[in-house]
PDB file of C-alpha atoms in Angstrom:
ATOM      1  CA  GLN K   1      -9.457  -4.854  15.385  1.00 52.00           C
ATOM      2  CA  TYR K   2     -13.027  -6.127  15.156  1.00 49.00           C
ATOM      3  CA  ALA K   3     -13.774  -3.510  12.491  1.00 50.00           C
ATOM      4  CA  ALA K   4     -10.660  -4.529  10.551  1.00 51.00           C
ATOM      5  CA  MET K   5     -11.736  -8.183  10.616  1.00 53.00           C
ATOM      6  CA  GLY K   6     -15.199  -7.170   9.427  1.00 50.00           C
ATOM      7  CA  CYS K   7     -13.745  -5.334   6.442  1.00 51.00           C
ATOM      8  CA  SER K   8     -11.930  -8.518   5.476  1.00 56.00           C
ATOM      9  CA  SER K   9     -15.243 -10.355   5.297  1.00 53.00           C
ATOM     10  CA  ASN K  10     -16.990 -11.051   2.009  1.00 51.00           C
ATOM     11  CA  VAL K  11     -20.396 -10.373   3.601  1.00 49.00           C
ATOM     12  CA  ILE K  12     -21.636  -6.881   2.743  1.00 49.00           C
ATOM     13  CA  SER K  13     -23.626  -6.466   5.966  1.00 54.00           C
ATOM     14  CA  ASP K  14     -20.512  -7.282   8.044  1.00 62.00           C
ATOM     15  CA  PHE K  15     -18.512  -4.881   5.933  1.00 63.00           C
ATOM     16  CA  GLN K  16     -20.918  -1.973   6.477  1.00 65.00           C
ATOM     17  CA  LYS K  17     -21.203  -2.667  10.181  1.00 67.00           C
ATOM     18  CA  ALA K  18     -17.428  -2.798  10.512  1.00 69.00           C
ATOM     19  CA  CYS K  19     -17.051   0.676   8.996  1.00 68.00           C
ATOM     20  CA  GLU K  20     -19.612   2.070  11.437  1.00 66.00           C
ATOM     21  CA  ILE K  21     -17.881   0.451  14.418  1.00 69.00           C
ATOM     22  CA  GLY K  22     -14.501   1.712  13.244  1.00 66.00           C
ATOM     23  CA  LYS K  23     -15.757   5.284  12.995  1.00 66.00           C
ATOM     24  CA  ILE K  24     -17.263   5.102  16.488  1.00 64.00           C
ATOM     25  CA  ALA K  25     -14.055   3.672  17.928  1.00 67.00           C
ATOM     26  CA  MET K  26     -11.866   6.382  16.391  1.00 66.00           C
ATOM     27  CA  ALA K  27     -14.312   9.097  17.496  1.00 65.00           C
ATOM     28  CA  GLY K  28     -14.084   7.727  21.042  1.00 65.00           C
ATOM     29  CA  LEU K  29     -10.311   7.665  20.801  1.00 68.00           C
ATOM     30  CA  LYS K  30     -10.257  11.315  19.763  1.00 67.00           C
ATOM     31  CA  ARG K  31     -12.648  12.362  22.519  1.00 63.00           C
ATOM     32  CA  PHE K  32     -11.341  10.341  25.463  1.00 60.00           C
ATOM     33  CA  GLY K  33      -7.753   9.811  24.413  1.00 62.00           C
ATOM     34  CA  SER K  34      -5.660   6.664  24.502  1.00 60.00           C
ATOM     35  CA  SER K  35      -2.250   5.500  25.541  1.00 59.00           C
ATOM     36  CA  THR K  36       0.185   7.371  23.297  1.00 71.00           C
ATOM     37  CA  ASP K  37       2.345   4.307  22.698  1.00 75.00           C
ATOM     38  CA  GLN K  38      -0.633   2.518  21.130  1.00 81.00           C
ATOM     39  CA  LEU K  39      -1.715   5.351  18.854  1.00 85.00           C
ATOM     40  CA  SER K  40       0.529   4.520  15.898  1.00 90.00           C
ATOM     41  CA  ARG K  41      -0.685   0.915  15.836  1.00 89.00           C
ATOM     42  CA  LEU K  42      -4.339   1.974  16.096  1.00 87.00           C
ATOM     43  CA  ILE K  43      -3.891   4.441  13.239  1.00 88.00           C
ATOM     44  CA  PHE K  44      -2.295   1.760  11.084  1.00 90.00           C
ATOM     45  CA  ILE K  45      -5.091  -0.764  11.707  1.00 85.00           C
ATOM     46  CA  TYR K  46      -7.969   1.657  11.201  1.00 84.00           C
ATOM     47  CA  TYR K  47      -6.731   3.601   8.185  1.00 86.00           C
ATOM     48  CA  ASN K  48      -5.250   0.561   6.482  1.00 83.00           C
ATOM     49  CA  PHE K  49      -8.178  -1.854   6.852  1.00 79.00           C
ATOM     50  CA  VAL K  50     -11.288   0.257   7.502  1.00 79.00           C
ATOM     51  CA  ALA K  51     -11.099   3.968   6.652  1.00 77.00           C
ATOM     52  CA  PHE K  52     -10.250   3.339   2.996  1.00 77.00           C
ATOM     53  CA  TYR K  53     -13.929   2.491   2.463  1.00 76.00           C
ATOM     54  CA  SER K  54     -15.484   5.259   4.541  1.00 76.00           C
ATOM     55  CA  GLU K  55     -13.181   8.292   4.432  1.00 82.00           C
ATOM     56  CA  GLN K  56     -11.430  10.346   1.768  1.00 86.00           C
ATOM     57  CA  VAL K  57      -8.230   8.790   0.473  1.00 89.00           C
ATOM     58  CA  GLN K  58      -6.218  11.952   1.138  1.00 91.00           C
ATOM     59  CA  SER K  59      -7.381  11.904   4.754  1.00 89.00           C
ATOM     60  CA  CYS K  60      -6.111   8.340   5.066  1.00 90.00           C
ATOM     61  CA  ALA K  61      -2.743   9.366   3.632  1.00 94.00           C
ATOM     62  CA  ASP K  62      -2.433  12.308   6.027  1.00 94.00           C
ATOM     63  CA  ASN K  63      -3.246  10.119   9.012  1.00 92.00           C
ATOM     64  CA  PHE K  64      -0.638   7.544   7.997  1.00 95.00           C
ATOM     65  CA  GLN K  65       1.909  10.354   8.181  1.00 96.00           C
ATOM     66  CA  ARG K  66       0.633  11.149  11.674  1.00 93.00           C
ATOM     67  CA  GLY K  67       0.945   7.469  12.572  1.00 93.00           C
ATOM     68  CA  PHE K  68       4.551   7.433  11.414  1.00 96.00           C
ATOM     69  CA  GLU K  69       5.456  10.517  13.415  1.00 94.00           C
ATOM     70  CA  CYS K  70       3.750   9.168  16.520  1.00 92.00           C
ATOM     71  CA  GLY K  71       5.399   5.755  16.177  1.00 94.00           C
ATOM     72  CA  VAL K  72       8.900   7.184  15.883  1.00 93.00           C
ATOM     73  CA  ALA K  73       8.283   9.609  18.767  1.00 92.00           C
ATOM     74  CA  THR K  74       7.052   6.861  21.122  1.00 91.00           C
ATOM     75  CA  GLY K  75       9.494   4.152  20.102  1.00 92.00           C
ATOM     76  CA  ASP K  76       6.929   2.023  18.248  1.00 93.00           C
ATOM     77  CA  THR K  77       8.996   2.063  15.069  1.00 94.00           C
ATOM     78  CA  LEU K  78       7.378  -1.134  13.758  1.00 94.00           C
ATOM     79  CA  SER K  79       3.942   0.505  13.505  1.00 94.00           C
ATOM     80  CA  GLY K  80       5.530   3.790  12.475  1.00 95.00           C
ATOM     81  CA  PHE K  81       7.370   2.303   9.503  1.00 96.00           C
ATOM     82  CA  LEU K  82       4.283   0.358   8.442  1.00 95.00           C
ATOM     83  CA  CYS K  83       2.420   3.680   8.441  1.00 96.00           C
ATOM     84  CA  ALA K  84       5.211   5.188   6.336  1.00 97.00           C
ATOM     85  CA  ILE K  85       4.811   2.518   3.652  1.00 95.00           C
ATOM     86  CA  GLN K  86       1.047   2.994   3.605  1.00 94.00           C
ATOM     87  CA  HIS K  87       1.499   6.780   3.450  1.00 96.00           C
ATOM     88  CA  VAL K  88       3.469   6.334   0.235  1.00 96.00           C
ATOM     89  CA  ARG K  89       0.938   3.881  -1.195  1.00 91.00           C
ATOM     90  CA  MET K  90      -2.108   5.937  -0.283  1.00 92.00           C
ATOM     91  CA  SER K  91      -0.517   9.165  -1.549  1.00 94.00           C
ATOM     92  CA  LEU K  92      -0.070   7.536  -4.947  1.00 91.00           C
ATOM     93  CA  ILE K  93      -3.722   6.457  -4.983  1.00 87.00           C
ATOM     94  CA  ALA K  94      -4.777   9.962  -3.903  1.00 89.00           C
ATOM     95  CA  GLY K  95      -2.979  11.522  -6.867  1.00 90.00           C
ATOM     96  CA  THR K  96      -0.171  13.266  -5.004  1.00 94.00           C
ATOM     97  CA  LYS K  97       2.467  14.649  -7.381  1.00 95.00           C
ATOM     98  CA  LEU K  98       5.177  12.090  -8.052  1.00 95.00           C
ATOM     99  CA  PRO K  99       8.156  14.355  -7.140  1.00 96.00           C
ATOM    100  CA  THR K 100       6.480  14.956  -3.778  1.00 96.00           C
ATOM    101  CA  ILE K 101       6.117  11.198  -3.207  1.00 96.00           C
ATOM    102  CA  LEU K 102       9.724  10.639  -4.261  1.00 96.00           C
ATOM    103  CA  LYS K 103      10.925  13.189  -1.710  1.00 96.00           C
ATOM    104  CA  MET K 104       8.682  11.595   0.916  1.00 97.00           C
ATOM    105  CA  ILE K 105      10.228   8.178   0.256  1.00 97.00           C
ATOM    106  CA  GLY K 106      13.716   9.648   0.547  1.00 96.00           C
ATOM    107  CA  ASN K 107      12.924  11.041   3.988  1.00 96.00           C
ATOM    108  CA  TYR K 108      11.436   7.745   5.168  1.00 97.00           C
ATOM    109  CA  LEU K 109      14.351   5.771   3.741  1.00 95.00           C
ATOM    110  CA  GLN K 110      16.863   7.826   5.683  1.00 95.00           C
ATOM    111  CA  ILE K 111      15.121   7.079   8.976  1.00 95.00           C
ATOM    112  CA  THR K 112      14.458   3.377   8.303  1.00 95.00           C
ATOM    113  CA  ILE K 113      18.095   2.846   7.346  1.00 94.00           C
ATOM    114  CA  GLN K 114      19.216   4.591  10.532  1.00 94.00           C
ATOM    115  CA  HIS K 115      17.089   2.127  12.503  1.00 93.00           C
ATOM    116  CA  SER K 116      18.299  -0.847  10.414  1.00 93.00           C
ATOM    117  CA  SER K 117      14.672  -1.612   9.589  1.00 93.00           C
ATOM    118  CA  PRO K 118      13.858  -4.314   7.018  1.00 91.00           C
ATOM    119  CA  HIS K 119      11.111  -1.998   5.762  1.00 92.00           C
ATOM    120  CA  ALA K 120      13.823   0.033   4.024  1.00 93.00           C
ATOM    121  CA  LYS K 121      13.799  -2.662   1.319  1.00 92.00           C
ATOM    122  CA  ARG K 122      10.103  -2.076   0.613  1.00 92.00           C
ATOM    123  CA  LEU K 123      10.689   1.662   0.447  1.00 95.00           C
ATOM    124  CA  LEU K 124      13.463   1.074  -2.083  1.00 94.00           C
ATOM    125  CA  MET K 125      10.980  -0.820  -4.219  1.00 93.00           C
ATOM    126  CA  CYS K 126       8.477   2.022  -3.866  1.00 94.00           C
ATOM    127  CA  ARG K 127      11.141   4.521  -4.916  1.00 95.00           C
ATOM    128  CA  ASP K 128      12.016   2.583  -8.044  1.00 93.00           C
ATOM    129  CA  THR K 129       8.348   2.262  -8.953  1.00 94.00           C
ATOM    130  CA  ILE K 130       7.864   6.023  -8.616  1.00 95.00           C
ATOM    131  CA  LEU K 131      10.969   6.622 -10.757  1.00 94.00           C
ATOM    132  CA  THR K 132       9.462   4.363 -13.424  1.00 91.00           C
ATOM    133  CA  LEU K 133       6.192   6.292 -13.313  1.00 91.00           C
ATOM    134  CA  MET K 134       8.186   9.516 -13.743  1.00 91.00           C
ATOM    135  CA  GLY K 135       9.809   8.088 -16.865  1.00 87.00           C
ATOM    136  CA  LYS K 136      13.268   8.023 -15.303  1.00 79.00           C
ATOM    137  CA  GLY K 137      13.626   4.280 -15.359  1.00 65.00           C
ATOM    138  CA  CYS K 138      14.230   1.925 -12.484  1.00 59.00           C
ATOM    139  CA  ASN K 139      17.672   1.817 -10.876  1.00 55.00           C
ATOM    140  CA  SER K 140      19.281  -1.377  -9.668  1.00 48.00           C
ATOM    141  CA  SER K 141      18.204  -1.246  -6.018  1.00 50.00           C
ATOM    142  CA  SER K 142      14.920  -3.100  -6.133  1.00 48.00           C
ATOM    143  CA  GLU K 143      15.873  -5.190  -9.163  1.00 46.00           C
ATOM    144  CA  VAL K 144      18.585  -6.755  -7.010  1.00 44.00           C
ATOM    145  CA  LEU K 145      15.980  -7.347  -4.318  1.00 46.00           C
ATOM    146  CA  ASP K 146      13.644  -8.931  -6.851  1.00 48.00           C
ATOM    147  CA  ASP K 147      16.284 -11.533  -7.651  1.00 45.00           C
ATOM    148  CA  GLY K 148      17.022 -12.356  -4.014  1.00 42.00           C
ATOM    149  CA  ALA K 149      15.269 -15.413  -2.662  1.00 42.00           C
ATOM    150  CA  ASN K 150      15.838 -14.520   1.004  1.00 43.00           C
ATOM    151  CA  ASN K 151      15.150 -10.804   1.192  1.00 52.00           C
ATOM    152  CA  ASN K 152      12.303 -11.172   3.734  1.00 56.00           C
ATOM    153  CA  ILE K 153       9.789  -9.402   1.481  1.00 65.00           C
ATOM    154  CA  ASP K 154       6.520 -11.087   0.590  1.00 72.00           C
ATOM    155  CA  GLU K 155       6.528 -12.377  -2.988  1.00 81.00           C
ATOM    156  CA  GLY K 156       3.272 -10.561  -3.620  1.00 81.00           C
ATOM    157  CA  VAL K 157       5.011  -7.213  -3.060  1.00 86.00           C
ATOM    158  CA  HIS K 158       7.387  -8.015  -5.908  1.00 87.00           C
ATOM    159  CA  HIS K 159       4.517  -9.019  -8.191  1.00 90.00           C
ATOM    160  CA  TYR K 160       2.621  -5.830  -7.394  1.00 90.00           C
ATOM    161  CA  HIS K 161       5.522  -3.478  -8.128  1.00 92.00           C
ATOM    162  CA  LYS K 162       6.532  -5.355 -11.274  1.00 92.00           C
ATOM    163  CA  ALA K 163       2.949  -5.177 -12.539  1.00 93.00           C
ATOM    164  CA  ILE K 164       2.647  -1.435 -11.890  1.00 92.00           C
ATOM    165  CA  ARG K 165       5.997  -0.686 -13.528  1.00 92.00           C
ATOM    166  CA  ALA K 166       5.097  -2.828 -16.534  1.00 93.00           C
ATOM    167  CA  TYR K 167       1.786  -1.021 -16.998  1.00 92.00           C
ATOM    168  CA  TRP K 168       3.339   2.442 -17.014  1.00 88.00           C
ATOM    169  CA  SER K 169       6.119   1.215 -19.310  1.00 89.00           C
ATOM    170  CA  GLU K 170       3.370   0.100 -21.743  1.00 91.00           C
ATOM    171  CA  HIS K 171       4.252  -3.580 -21.328  1.00 93.00           C
ATOM    172  CA  TYR K 172       0.637  -4.557 -20.777  1.00 94.00           C
ATOM    173  CA  GLU K 173       0.991  -8.323 -21.272  1.00 94.00           C
ATOM    174  CA  ARG K 174       3.744  -8.360 -18.645  1.00 94.00           C
ATOM    175  CA  SER K 175       1.543  -6.314 -16.337  1.00 94.00           C
ATOM    176  CA  LEU K 176      -1.302  -8.846 -16.683  1.00 95.00           C
ATOM    177  CA  HIS K 177       1.130 -11.676 -16.004  1.00 94.00           C
ATOM    178  CA  PHE K 178       2.225 -10.284 -12.652  1.00 94.00           C
ATOM    179  CA  PHE K 179      -1.272  -9.240 -11.616  1.00 93.00           C
ATOM    180  CA  GLU K 180      -2.476 -12.783 -12.302  1.00 93.00           C
ATOM    181  CA  LYS K 181       0.301 -14.054 -10.038  1.00 91.00           C
ATOM    182  CA  GLN K 182      -0.877 -11.584  -7.425  1.00 88.00           C
ATOM    183  CA  PHE K 183      -4.497 -12.744  -7.712  1.00 87.00           C
ATOM    184  CA  HIS K 184      -3.384 -16.368  -7.348  1.00 85.00           C
ATOM    185  CA  ARG K 185      -1.540 -15.441  -4.160  1.00 82.00           C
ATOM    186  CA  LEU K 186      -4.539 -13.524  -2.789  1.00 77.00           C
ATOM    187  CA  ASN K 187      -6.896 -16.419  -3.555  1.00 76.00           C
ATOM    188  CA  SER K 188      -4.517 -18.912  -1.938  1.00 73.00           C
ATOM    189  CA  ASN K 189      -4.447 -16.859   1.257  1.00 64.00           C
ATOM    190  CA  GLY K 190      -8.227 -17.060   1.666  1.00 56.00           C
ATOM    191  CA  PRO K 191     -10.458 -14.129   2.709  1.00 51.00           C
ATOM    192  CA  GLY K 192      -8.851 -10.735   3.079  1.00 55.00           C
ATOM    193  CA  GLY K 193      -6.942  -8.303   0.943  1.00 66.00           C
ATOM    194  CA  ARG K 194     -10.155  -6.701  -0.327  1.00 70.00           C
ATOM    195  CA  GLN K 195      -8.686  -3.215  -0.684  1.00 73.00           C
ATOM    196  CA  HIS K 196      -5.545  -4.427  -2.423  1.00 79.00           C
ATOM    197  CA  ARG K 197      -7.593  -6.651  -4.731  1.00 81.00           C
ATOM    198  CA  ILE K 198      -9.724  -3.669  -5.816  1.00 81.00           C
ATOM    199  CA  PHE K 199      -6.644  -1.641  -6.720  1.00 83.00           C
ATOM    200  CA  CYS K 200      -5.106  -4.565  -8.632  1.00 89.00           C
ATOM    201  CA  LEU K 201      -8.367  -5.193 -10.494  1.00 90.00           C
ATOM    202  CA  LEU K 202      -8.383  -1.567 -11.642  1.00 89.00           C
ATOM    203  CA  TYR K 203      -4.970  -1.880 -13.258  1.00 91.00           C
ATOM    204  CA  TYR K 204      -5.763  -5.367 -14.556  1.00 92.00           C
ATOM    205  CA  GLY K 205      -8.796  -3.975 -16.356  1.00 93.00           C
ATOM    206  CA  LEU K 206      -6.854  -1.024 -17.733  1.00 91.00           C
ATOM    207  CA  SER K 207      -4.107  -3.329 -19.034  1.00 93.00           C
ATOM    208  CA  SER K 208      -6.681  -5.575 -20.702  1.00 93.00           C
ATOM    209  CA  CYS K 209      -8.334  -2.577 -22.381  1.00 93.00           C
ATOM    210  CA  LYS K 210      -4.969  -1.348 -23.656  1.00 91.00           C
ATOM    211  CA  ILE K 211      -4.261  -4.742 -25.221  1.00 91.00           C
ATOM    212  CA  VAL K 212      -7.697  -4.948 -26.852  1.00 89.00           C
ATOM    213  CA  LYS K 213      -7.410  -1.425 -28.201  1.00 84.00           C
ATOM    214  CA  ARG K 214      -3.941  -2.093 -29.608  1.00 80.00           C
ATOM    215  CA  THR K 215      -4.964  -5.318 -31.371  1.00 78.00           C
ATOM    216  CA  SER K 216      -8.336  -4.150 -32.687  1.00 67.00           C
TER     217      SER K 216
END
C-alpha cells in the first residue's frame, strides 16, 4: 500500500522509491508466502498502481488473471472482479487480439452476473468498446447504462469509454470532448490517477493530430 501511495505522488524520487519497495514486497511475498485470502487484493494493488511502471504490460495482464482466479477461489470476489476489469484493460494496452479480449469479457461477464456483482455493468461497457474497435458497432447495453443517472458507475468511466469509441469511429472532436471531461475529473480529484492520465493523454494527442492533419 505504501508503494501504491508513492506511485500516486507527483514527486519523481517518491515514485522511483515506491517501485523499488513494491518489487521487494512482492519478491518477499513469493518467497515467504502470504495468507491466500489476501493474495487477490495484494495482486490488484501492486499490479494496478505500481507494476505498470516497472514491469512488462503483458506480465501485469497475466497477473490480473491470476488475481481473479485466486479471488474467486478464496471468496474474495470483490478483489477478484476488480482484477478481471484490469485484466481486460491491460490486455488492450498490451495489444492482445480483440477477439481474444471479447471472449475474455464474455467469460468474466458470466461469472459476475452469477454473483450479482455491480462490476458486470463495467464489463458490459468494456464489451461494447471492444465491439466498436472491431468495427461491429456498439450494442444497446452500455448505451442504456450511459443514460442512467443511478447506475453506480463513476462518471469518469463513461467519459473514458465514450472517448475511446469516438476515436476509433473517427469522431476525433467528440473524443477530445470526453477526454477533456475526464481530465477535469482527474484534476478535481487531486493527486493520483497517474497511469490513467498517461493513457488518456496518448489518445488525446492522437486525436489532436488527426484533427490537424485533416484540416491542414
